[in-house]
Amino acid sequence: MKAVILAAGYGTRLQRDIENDTTGNFKHLGGIAKPLLPVGPCALISHWVQALTKTRCVDTVYVVTNDLYFEAFQQWAQEFPNVKIINDGTRRNEDRHGAVACLQLTVKLCAVDDHLLVIGGDTLFKEDFSLREFTERFFEVQNKDKESNLVLSYQCKDEETSKYGILELDEDLKVQRMKEKPLLSETSSRNACPCFYMFSRTSLPLLDIFLKEKKNAPIEERDAPGTFLSWLILRRPVYVHRISGRFDVGNLASYIECDKYFKDQLHNPTVYLM
């Protein structure tokens, strides 16, 4: 299996928060890509690469970033021989290709013909998450159908449904549909879906079809990776593996919360994510 970490975003909300912060305590974080932010003892992205390497869940980790942060990622990756950095060629948020196009770039450029684990570069999970358990669950659903895919889900609060992609499931934890940021009145589900997907090798060719269909659509319809997942659910089996929660580093407040968890509350850092 292979893994790709999506790291081509520009972190505009976070950078704006840092610039507007009057305390000056976070000035040193200005201009740093979100996946490279220090979280506890290491960069956010390093938590993933260390766990992927130790568990041997995958043999290669691709990190797709933009031209603005490319050199910084190249420098970071020097200590990880199994990491390959991919440059999407953009230097401004206004010119971004979107996460789905970055995923397609990785598959084509690196000739990926394998199951592919897709990880949001600004995402981490609580301590109950286990890569080994997730991988075991993936092969369970693969035994049902070789075209099966696996995603994560956790229970969000009522007031949070309008912030996330919400999955509606059957009794076998198979996804029936995904609603993007629905109102409370539009779904009874509270199954939020973070950017952490295992796509089967048979699903990867569908990236081309999706992007051809969305070629003339606004960037919002092909930017977030959930847009492809929502489309895929109608065409391939997608199942859920449950977790307790996640950290989504989108702004300064969420970064502070995440960093505090890793400094004060993480019980077993040596086996985290494994």
mmCIF file of C-alpha atoms in Angstrom:
data_model
loop_
_atom_site.group_PDB
_atom_site.id
_atom_site.type_symbol
_atom_site.label_atom_id
_atom_site.label_comp_id
_atom_site.label_asym_id
_atom_site.label_seq_id
_atom_site.Cartn_x
_atom_site.Cartn_y
_atom_site.Cartn_z
ATOM 1 C CA MET A 1 0.000 0.000 0.000
ATOM 2 C CA LYS A 2 0.936 3.632 -0.489
ATOM 3 C CA ALA A 3 0.018 6.803 1.415
ATOM 4 C CA VAL A 4 -0.397 10.382 0.251
ATOM 5 C CA ILE A 5 -0.510 13.333 2.618
ATOM 6 C CA LEU A 6 -2.334 16.329 1.159
ATOM 7 C CA ALA A 7 -0.247 19.394 1.995
ATOM 8 C CA ALA A 8 -0.776 21.825 -0.887
ATOM 9 C CA GLY A 9 -3.042 24.237 0.991
ATOM 10 C CA TYR A 10 -1.953 27.741 1.911
ATOM 11 C CA GLY A 11 -3.382 27.938 5.439
ATOM 12 C CA THR A 12 -4.837 31.388 4.845
ATOM 13 C CA ARG A 13 -7.112 31.373 7.928
ATOM 14 C CA LEU A 14 -4.314 30.320 10.249
ATOM 15 C CA GLN A 15 -1.834 32.819 8.833
ATOM 16 C CA ARG A 16 -4.415 35.590 9.174
ATOM 17 C CA ASP A 17 -5.007 34.623 12.814
ATOM 18 C CA ILE A 18 -1.259 34.682 13.507
ATOM 19 C CA GLU A 19 -0.915 38.133 11.940
ATOM 20 C CA ASN A 20 -3.857 39.464 13.984
ATOM 21 C CA ASP A 21 -2.789 37.869 17.272
ATOM 22 C CA THR A 22 -1.949 40.679 19.707
ATOM 23 C CA THR A 23 -0.011 38.525 22.183
ATOM 24 C CA GLY A 24 2.881 37.958 19.818
ATOM 25 C CA ASN A 25 3.258 34.423 21.221
ATOM 26 C CA PHE A 26 2.782 32.788 17.841
ATOM 27 C CA LYS A 27 4.719 35.135 15.580
ATOM 28 C CA HIS A 28 7.339 32.415 15.019
ATOM 29 C CA LEU A 29 4.705 30.309 13.240
ATOM 30 C CA GLY A 30 4.148 32.862 10.481
ATOM 31 C CA GLY A 31 4.852 31.524 7.006
ATOM 32 C CA ILE A 32 5.014 27.868 8.081
ATOM 33 C CA ALA A 33 2.854 25.345 6.214
ATOM 34 C CA LYS A 34 0.256 23.770 8.524
ATOM 35 C CA PRO A 35 1.640 20.205 8.276
ATOM 36 C CA LEU A 36 5.060 21.506 9.355
ATOM 37 C CA LEU A 37 3.763 23.285 12.464
ATOM 38 C CA PRO A 38 5.266 21.988 15.728
ATOM 39 C CA VAL A 39 2.732 19.812 17.574
ATOM 40 C CA GLY A 40 4.135 18.451 20.802
ATOM 41 C CA PRO A 41 7.618 17.025 20.171
ATOM 42 C CA CYS A 42 7.672 17.231 16.356
ATOM 43 C CA ALA A 43 6.004 18.618 13.250
ATOM 44 C CA LEU A 44 2.341 17.657 12.774
ATOM 45 C CA ILE A 45 3.138 15.639 9.643
ATOM 46 C CA SER A 46 5.985 13.797 11.392
ATOM 47 C CA HIS A 47 3.482 12.086 13.697
ATOM 48 C CA TRP A 48 1.976 10.437 10.620
ATOM 49 C CA VAL A 49 5.218 9.499 8.890
ATOM 50 C CA GLN A 50 6.719 8.017 12.046
ATOM 51 C CA ALA A 51 3.635 5.866 12.655
ATOM 52 C CA LEU A 52 3.327 4.792 9.001
ATOM 53 C CA THR A 53 7.001 3.819 8.999
ATOM 54 C CA LYS A 54 6.963 1.902 12.294
ATOM 55 C CA THR A 55 3.778 -0.023 11.502
ATOM 56 C CA ARG A 56 4.905 -0.768 7.928
ATOM 57 C CA CYS A 57 1.335 -0.202 6.791
ATOM 58 C CA VAL A 58 2.668 1.391 3.611
ATOM 59 C CA ASP A 59 5.967 1.209 1.732
ATOM 60 C CA THR A 60 5.972 4.779 0.384
ATOM 61 C CA VAL A 61 4.601 8.088 1.648
ATOM 62 C CA TYR A 62 3.934 10.813 -0.928
ATOM 63 C CA VAL A 63 3.513 14.387 0.272
ATOM 64 C CA VAL A 64 1.975 16.723 -2.296
ATOM 65 C CA THR A 65 2.583 20.392 -1.596
ATOM 66 C CA ASN A 66 2.871 23.657 -3.550
ATOM 67 C CA ASP A 67 5.845 25.528 -4.937
ATOM 68 C CA LEU A 68 5.756 28.072 -2.107
ATOM 69 C CA TYR A 69 6.454 25.435 0.563
ATOM 70 C CA PHE A 70 8.261 22.853 -1.585
ATOM 71 C CA GLU A 71 11.772 23.600 -0.302
ATOM 72 C CA ALA A 72 10.618 23.558 3.328
ATOM 73 C CA PHE A 73 9.086 20.100 2.840
ATOM 74 C CA GLN A 74 12.179 18.876 1.011
ATOM 75 C CA GLN A 75 14.301 19.913 3.980
ATOM 76 C CA TRP A 76 11.910 18.299 6.477
ATOM 77 C CA ALA A 77 11.847 15.026 4.493
ATOM 78 C CA GLN A 78 15.618 14.501 4.665
ATOM 79 C CA GLU A 79 15.204 12.332 7.770
ATOM 80 C CA PHE A 80 12.554 10.120 6.125
ATOM 81 C CA PRO A 81 13.939 8.010 3.236
ATOM 82 C CA ASN A 82 10.490 6.555 2.438
ATOM 83 C CA VAL A 83 8.979 10.018 1.755
ATOM 84 C CA LYS A 84 8.701 11.566 -1.711
ATOM 85 C CA ILE A 85 7.738 15.264 -2.033
ATOM 86 C CA ILE A 86 5.598 16.307 -5.000
ATOM 87 C CA ASN A 87 5.253 19.919 -6.154
ATOM 88 C CA ASP A 88 1.914 20.980 -7.673
ATOM 89 C CA GLY A 89 3.583 24.082 -9.159
ATOM 90 C CA THR A 90 1.339 26.759 -7.623
ATOM 91 C CA ARG A 91 2.472 29.694 -5.473
ATOM 92 C CA ARG A 92 -0.834 31.398 -4.554
ATOM 93 C CA ASN A 93 -4.068 30.249 -2.955
ATOM 94 C CA GLU A 94 -5.965 31.813 -5.855
ATOM 95 C CA ASP A 95 -4.175 29.475 -8.284
ATOM 96 C CA ARG A 96 -4.608 26.249 -6.291
ATOM 97 C CA HIS A 97 -5.633 23.128 -8.186
ATOM 98 C CA GLY A 98 -7.640 21.617 -5.338
ATOM 99 C CA ALA A 99 -7.024 18.506 -3.251
ATOM 100 C CA VAL A 100 -8.608 16.073 -5.715
ATOM 101 C CA ALA A 101 -6.384 17.298 -8.554
ATOM 102 C CA CYS A 102 -3.364 16.959 -6.237
ATOM 103 C CA LEU A 103 -4.425 13.403 -5.491
ATOM 104 C CA GLN A 104 -4.717 12.675 -9.213
ATOM 105 C CA LEU A 105 -1.289 14.272 -9.809
ATOM 106 C CA THR A 106 0.255 11.901 -7.275
ATOM 107 C CA VAL A 107 -1.390 8.815 -8.791
ATOM 108 C CA LYS A 108 -0.294 9.707 -12.317
ATOM 109 C CA LEU A 109 3.179 11.076 -11.615
ATOM 110 C CA CYS A 110 4.135 8.159 -9.378
ATOM 111 C CA ALA A 111 2.216 5.510 -11.354
ATOM 112 C CA VAL A 112 0.360 4.380 -8.237
ATOM 113 C CA ASP A 113 -1.302 1.006 -8.796
ATOM 114 C CA ASP A 114 -2.030 0.023 -5.227
ATOM 115 C CA HIS A 115 -4.438 0.720 -2.396
ATOM 116 C CA LEU A 116 -3.933 4.348 -1.392
ATOM 117 C CA LEU A 117 -4.271 5.877 2.069
ATOM 118 C CA VAL A 118 -5.204 9.568 1.813
ATOM 119 C CA ILE A 119 -4.447 11.787 4.826
ATOM 120 C CA GLY A 120 -5.303 15.451 5.310
ATOM 121 C CA GLY A 121 -2.090 17.280 6.151
ATOM 122 C CA ASP A 122 -3.779 19.350 8.877
ATOM 123 C CA THR A 123 -5.438 16.396 10.612
ATOM 124 C CA LEU A 124 -4.542 14.342 13.685
ATOM 125 C CA PHE A 125 -6.620 12.003 15.867
ATOM 126 C CA LYS A 126 -7.209 11.206 19.507
ATOM 127 C CA GLU A 127 -5.178 8.466 21.148
ATOM 128 C CA ASP A 128 -7.709 5.685 20.502
ATOM 129 C CA PHE A 129 -6.973 5.702 16.764
ATOM 130 C CA SER A 130 -4.825 2.833 15.466
ATOM 131 C CA LEU A 131 -3.363 2.446 11.979
ATOM 132 C CA ARG A 132 -3.153 -1.322 12.474
ATOM 133 C CA GLU A 133 -6.835 -1.593 13.405
ATOM 134 C CA PHE A 134 -7.841 0.625 10.489
ATOM 135 C CA THR A 135 -5.803 -1.492 8.062
ATOM 136 C CA GLU A 136 -7.306 -4.706 9.432
ATOM 137 C CA ARG A 137 -10.795 -3.269 8.980
ATOM 138 C CA PHE A 138 -9.951 -2.284 5.384
ATOM 139 C CA PHE A 139 -9.004 -5.844 4.479
ATOM 140 C CA GLU A 140 -12.193 -7.086 6.141
ATOM 141 C CA VAL A 141 -14.329 -4.978 3.803
ATOM 142 C CA GLN A 142 -12.059 -5.917 0.892
ATOM 143 C CA ASN A 143 -12.948 -9.539 1.544
ATOM 144 C CA LYS A 144 -16.602 -8.618 1.033
ATOM 145 C CA ASP A 145 -15.934 -6.753 -2.204
ATOM 146 C CA LYS A 146 -12.594 -5.951 -3.840
ATOM 147 C CA GLU A 147 -13.924 -2.526 -4.811
ATOM 148 C CA SER A 148 -14.599 -1.525 -1.203
ATOM 149 C CA ASN A 149 -13.117 1.617 0.348
ATOM 150 C CA LEU A 150 -12.830 2.623 4.001
ATOM 151 C CA VAL A 151 -13.172 5.996 5.734
ATOM 152 C CA LEU A 152 -13.249 7.223 9.328
ATOM 153 C CA SER A 153 -16.156 8.657 11.255
ATOM 154 C CA TYR A 154 -16.751 10.126 14.705
ATOM 155 C CA GLN A 155 -19.783 11.542 16.469
ATOM 156 C CA CYS A 156 -19.963 15.318 16.216
ATOM 157 C CA LYS A 157 -22.165 17.656 18.238
ATOM 158 C CA ASP A 158 -25.524 18.836 16.939
ATOM 159 C CA GLU A 159 -24.230 22.329 16.282
ATOM 160 C CA GLU A 160 -21.289 20.950 14.277
ATOM 161 C CA THR A 161 -23.203 19.192 11.500
ATOM 162 C CA SER A 162 -23.173 22.373 9.413
ATOM 163 C CA LYS A 163 -19.344 22.413 9.536
ATOM 164 C CA TYR A 164 -18.551 18.930 8.258
ATOM 165 C CA GLY A 165 -19.360 16.252 5.733
ATOM 166 C CA ILE A 166 -21.913 13.976 7.429
ATOM 167 C CA LEU A 167 -22.247 10.285 6.551
ATOM 168 C CA GLU A 168 -25.516 8.361 6.641
ATOM 169 C CA LEU A 169 -24.902 4.644 7.287
ATOM 170 C CA ASP A 170 -26.731 1.326 7.209
ATOM 171 C CA GLU A 171 -26.532 -1.366 9.917
ATOM 172 C CA ASP A 172 -23.309 -2.787 8.386
ATOM 173 C CA LEU A 173 -21.588 0.622 8.630
ATOM 174 C CA LYS A 174 -21.761 0.959 4.866
ATOM 175 C CA VAL A 175 -22.158 4.564 3.724
ATOM 176 C CA GLN A 176 -25.433 5.277 1.947
ATOM 177 C CA ARG A 177 -24.831 8.943 1.263
ATOM 178 C CA MET A 178 -22.745 11.918 2.338
ATOM 179 C CA LYS A 179 -24.273 15.310 3.034
ATOM 180 C CA GLU A 180 -21.944 18.297 2.915
ATOM 181 C CA LYS A 181 -22.450 20.634 5.888
ATOM 182 C CA PRO A 182 -26.167 19.869 6.333
ATOM 183 C CA LEU A 183 -28.561 21.706 8.614
ATOM 184 C CA LEU A 184 -29.828 19.823 11.670
ATOM 185 C CA SER A 185 -33.186 19.470 9.949
ATOM 186 C CA GLU A 186 -31.612 17.810 6.908
ATOM 187 C CA THR A 187 -30.173 14.707 8.625
ATOM 188 C CA SER A 188 -30.471 12.701 11.818
ATOM 189 C CA SER A 189 -26.868 11.497 11.464
ATOM 190 C CA ARG A 190 -23.967 12.919 13.466
ATOM 191 C CA ASN A 191 -21.306 10.841 11.711
ATOM 192 C CA ALA A 192 -18.646 13.395 10.763
ATOM 193 C CA CYS A 193 -16.041 12.294 8.245
ATOM 194 C CA PRO A 194 -12.445 13.592 8.503
ATOM 195 C CA CYS A 195 -9.987 13.525 5.613
ATOM 196 C CA PHE A 196 -8.597 10.033 6.127
ATOM 197 C CA TYR A 197 -9.580 7.547 3.434
ATOM 198 C CA MET A 198 -8.332 4.200 2.185
ATOM 199 C CA PHE A 199 -9.147 4.028 -1.507
ATOM 200 C CA SER A 200 -8.911 0.641 -3.169
ATOM 201 C CA ARG A 201 -6.685 0.448 -6.243
ATOM 202 C CA THR A 202 -9.841 -0.069 -8.352
ATOM 203 C CA SER A 203 -11.222 3.308 -7.224
ATOM 204 C CA LEU A 204 -8.202 5.354 -8.310
ATOM 205 C CA PRO A 205 -9.078 5.442 -12.048
ATOM 206 C CA LEU A 206 -12.322 7.171 -11.094
ATOM 207 C CA LEU A 207 -10.342 10.301 -10.177
ATOM 208 C CA ASP A 208 -9.961 11.004 -13.904
ATOM 209 C CA ILE A 209 -13.681 10.592 -14.521
ATOM 210 C CA PHE A 210 -14.599 12.834 -11.590
ATOM 211 C CA LEU A 211 -12.258 15.628 -12.662
ATOM 212 C CA LYS A 212 -13.434 15.449 -16.284
ATOM 213 C CA GLU A 213 -17.021 15.856 -15.080
ATOM 214 C CA LYS A 214 -15.994 18.815 -12.901
ATOM 215 C CA LYS A 215 -13.648 20.394 -15.456
ATOM 216 C CA ASN A 216 -15.731 23.556 -15.894
ATOM 217 C CA ALA A 217 -17.159 23.609 -12.365
ATOM 218 C CA PRO A 218 -16.107 26.155 -9.701
ATOM 219 C CA ILE A 219 -13.023 25.173 -7.691
ATOM 220 C CA GLU A 220 -15.250 24.582 -4.632
ATOM 221 C CA GLU A 221 -16.767 21.525 -6.347
ATOM 222 C CA ARG A 222 -13.378 19.791 -6.703
ATOM 223 C CA ASP A 223 -11.225 21.387 -4.018
ATOM 224 C CA ALA A 224 -11.908 19.486 -0.794
ATOM 225 C CA PRO A 225 -11.218 15.722 -0.989
ATOM 226 C CA GLY A 226 -14.718 15.104 0.371
ATOM 227 C CA THR A 227 -16.174 16.198 -2.969
ATOM 228 C CA PHE A 228 -14.662 13.112 -4.603
ATOM 229 C CA LEU A 229 -15.679 10.870 -1.697
ATOM 230 C CA SER A 230 -19.287 12.048 -1.907
ATOM 231 C CA TRP A 231 -19.277 11.258 -5.640
ATOM 232 C CA LEU A 232 -17.553 7.892 -5.111
ATOM 233 C CA ILE A 233 -20.117 6.715 -2.543
ATOM 234 C CA LEU A 234 -22.711 6.509 -5.321
ATOM 235 C CA ARG A 235 -20.411 4.305 -7.444
ATOM 236 C CA ARG A 236 -18.348 2.094 -5.135
ATOM 237 C CA PRO A 237 -18.847 0.490 -1.689
ATOM 238 C CA VAL A 238 -17.582 2.730 1.118
ATOM 239 C CA TYR A 239 -17.500 1.556 4.736
ATOM 240 C CA VAL A 240 -16.787 3.294 8.049
ATOM 241 C CA HIS A 241 -14.310 2.685 10.857
ATOM 242 C CA ARG A 242 -15.303 4.575 14.005
ATOM 243 C CA ILE A 243 -13.028 6.744 16.155
ATOM 244 C CA SER A 244 -13.622 9.090 19.097
ATOM 245 C CA GLY A 245 -12.562 12.398 17.547
ATOM 246 C CA ARG A 246 -9.999 14.400 15.625
ATOM 247 C CA PHE A 247 -7.944 17.576 15.531
ATOM 248 C CA ASP A 248 -8.421 19.749 12.466
ATOM 249 C CA VAL A 249 -5.841 22.532 12.490
ATOM 250 C CA GLY A 250 -7.686 25.201 10.541
ATOM 251 C CA ASN A 251 -7.141 28.327 12.624
ATOM 252 C CA LEU A 252 -5.009 29.477 15.557
ATOM 253 C CA ALA A 253 -7.497 28.359 18.226
ATOM 254 C CA SER A 254 -7.599 24.800 16.846
ATOM 255 C CA TYR A 255 -3.805 24.719 16.591
ATOM 256 C CA ILE A 256 -3.435 25.759 20.243
ATOM 257 C CA GLU A 257 -5.928 23.061 21.313
ATOM 258 C CA CYS A 258 -4.090 20.399 19.320
ATOM 259 C CA ASP A 259 -0.640 21.382 20.576
ATOM 260 C CA LYS A 260 -1.874 21.457 24.180
ATOM 261 C CA TYR A 261 -3.273 17.919 23.849
ATOM 262 C CA PHE A 262 0.085 16.593 22.682
ATOM 263 C CA LYS A 263 2.020 18.420 25.387
ATOM 264 C CA ASP A 264 -0.288 17.743 28.340
ATOM 265 C CA GLN A 265 -2.658 14.837 27.637
ATOM 266 C CA LEU A 266 -1.004 12.302 25.320
ATOM 267 C CA HIS A 267 -0.290 9.254 27.476
ATOM 268 C CA ASN A 268 1.806 7.024 25.196
ATOM 269 C CA PRO A 269 3.566 9.149 22.555
ATOM 270 C CA THR A 270 5.851 6.294 21.456
ATOM 271 C CA VAL A 271 2.886 4.257 20.165
ATOM 272 C CA TYR A 272 0.659 7.145 19.080
ATOM 273 C CA LEU A 273 -1.344 6.389 15.888
ATOM 274 C CA MET A 274 0.067 2.875 15.704
#
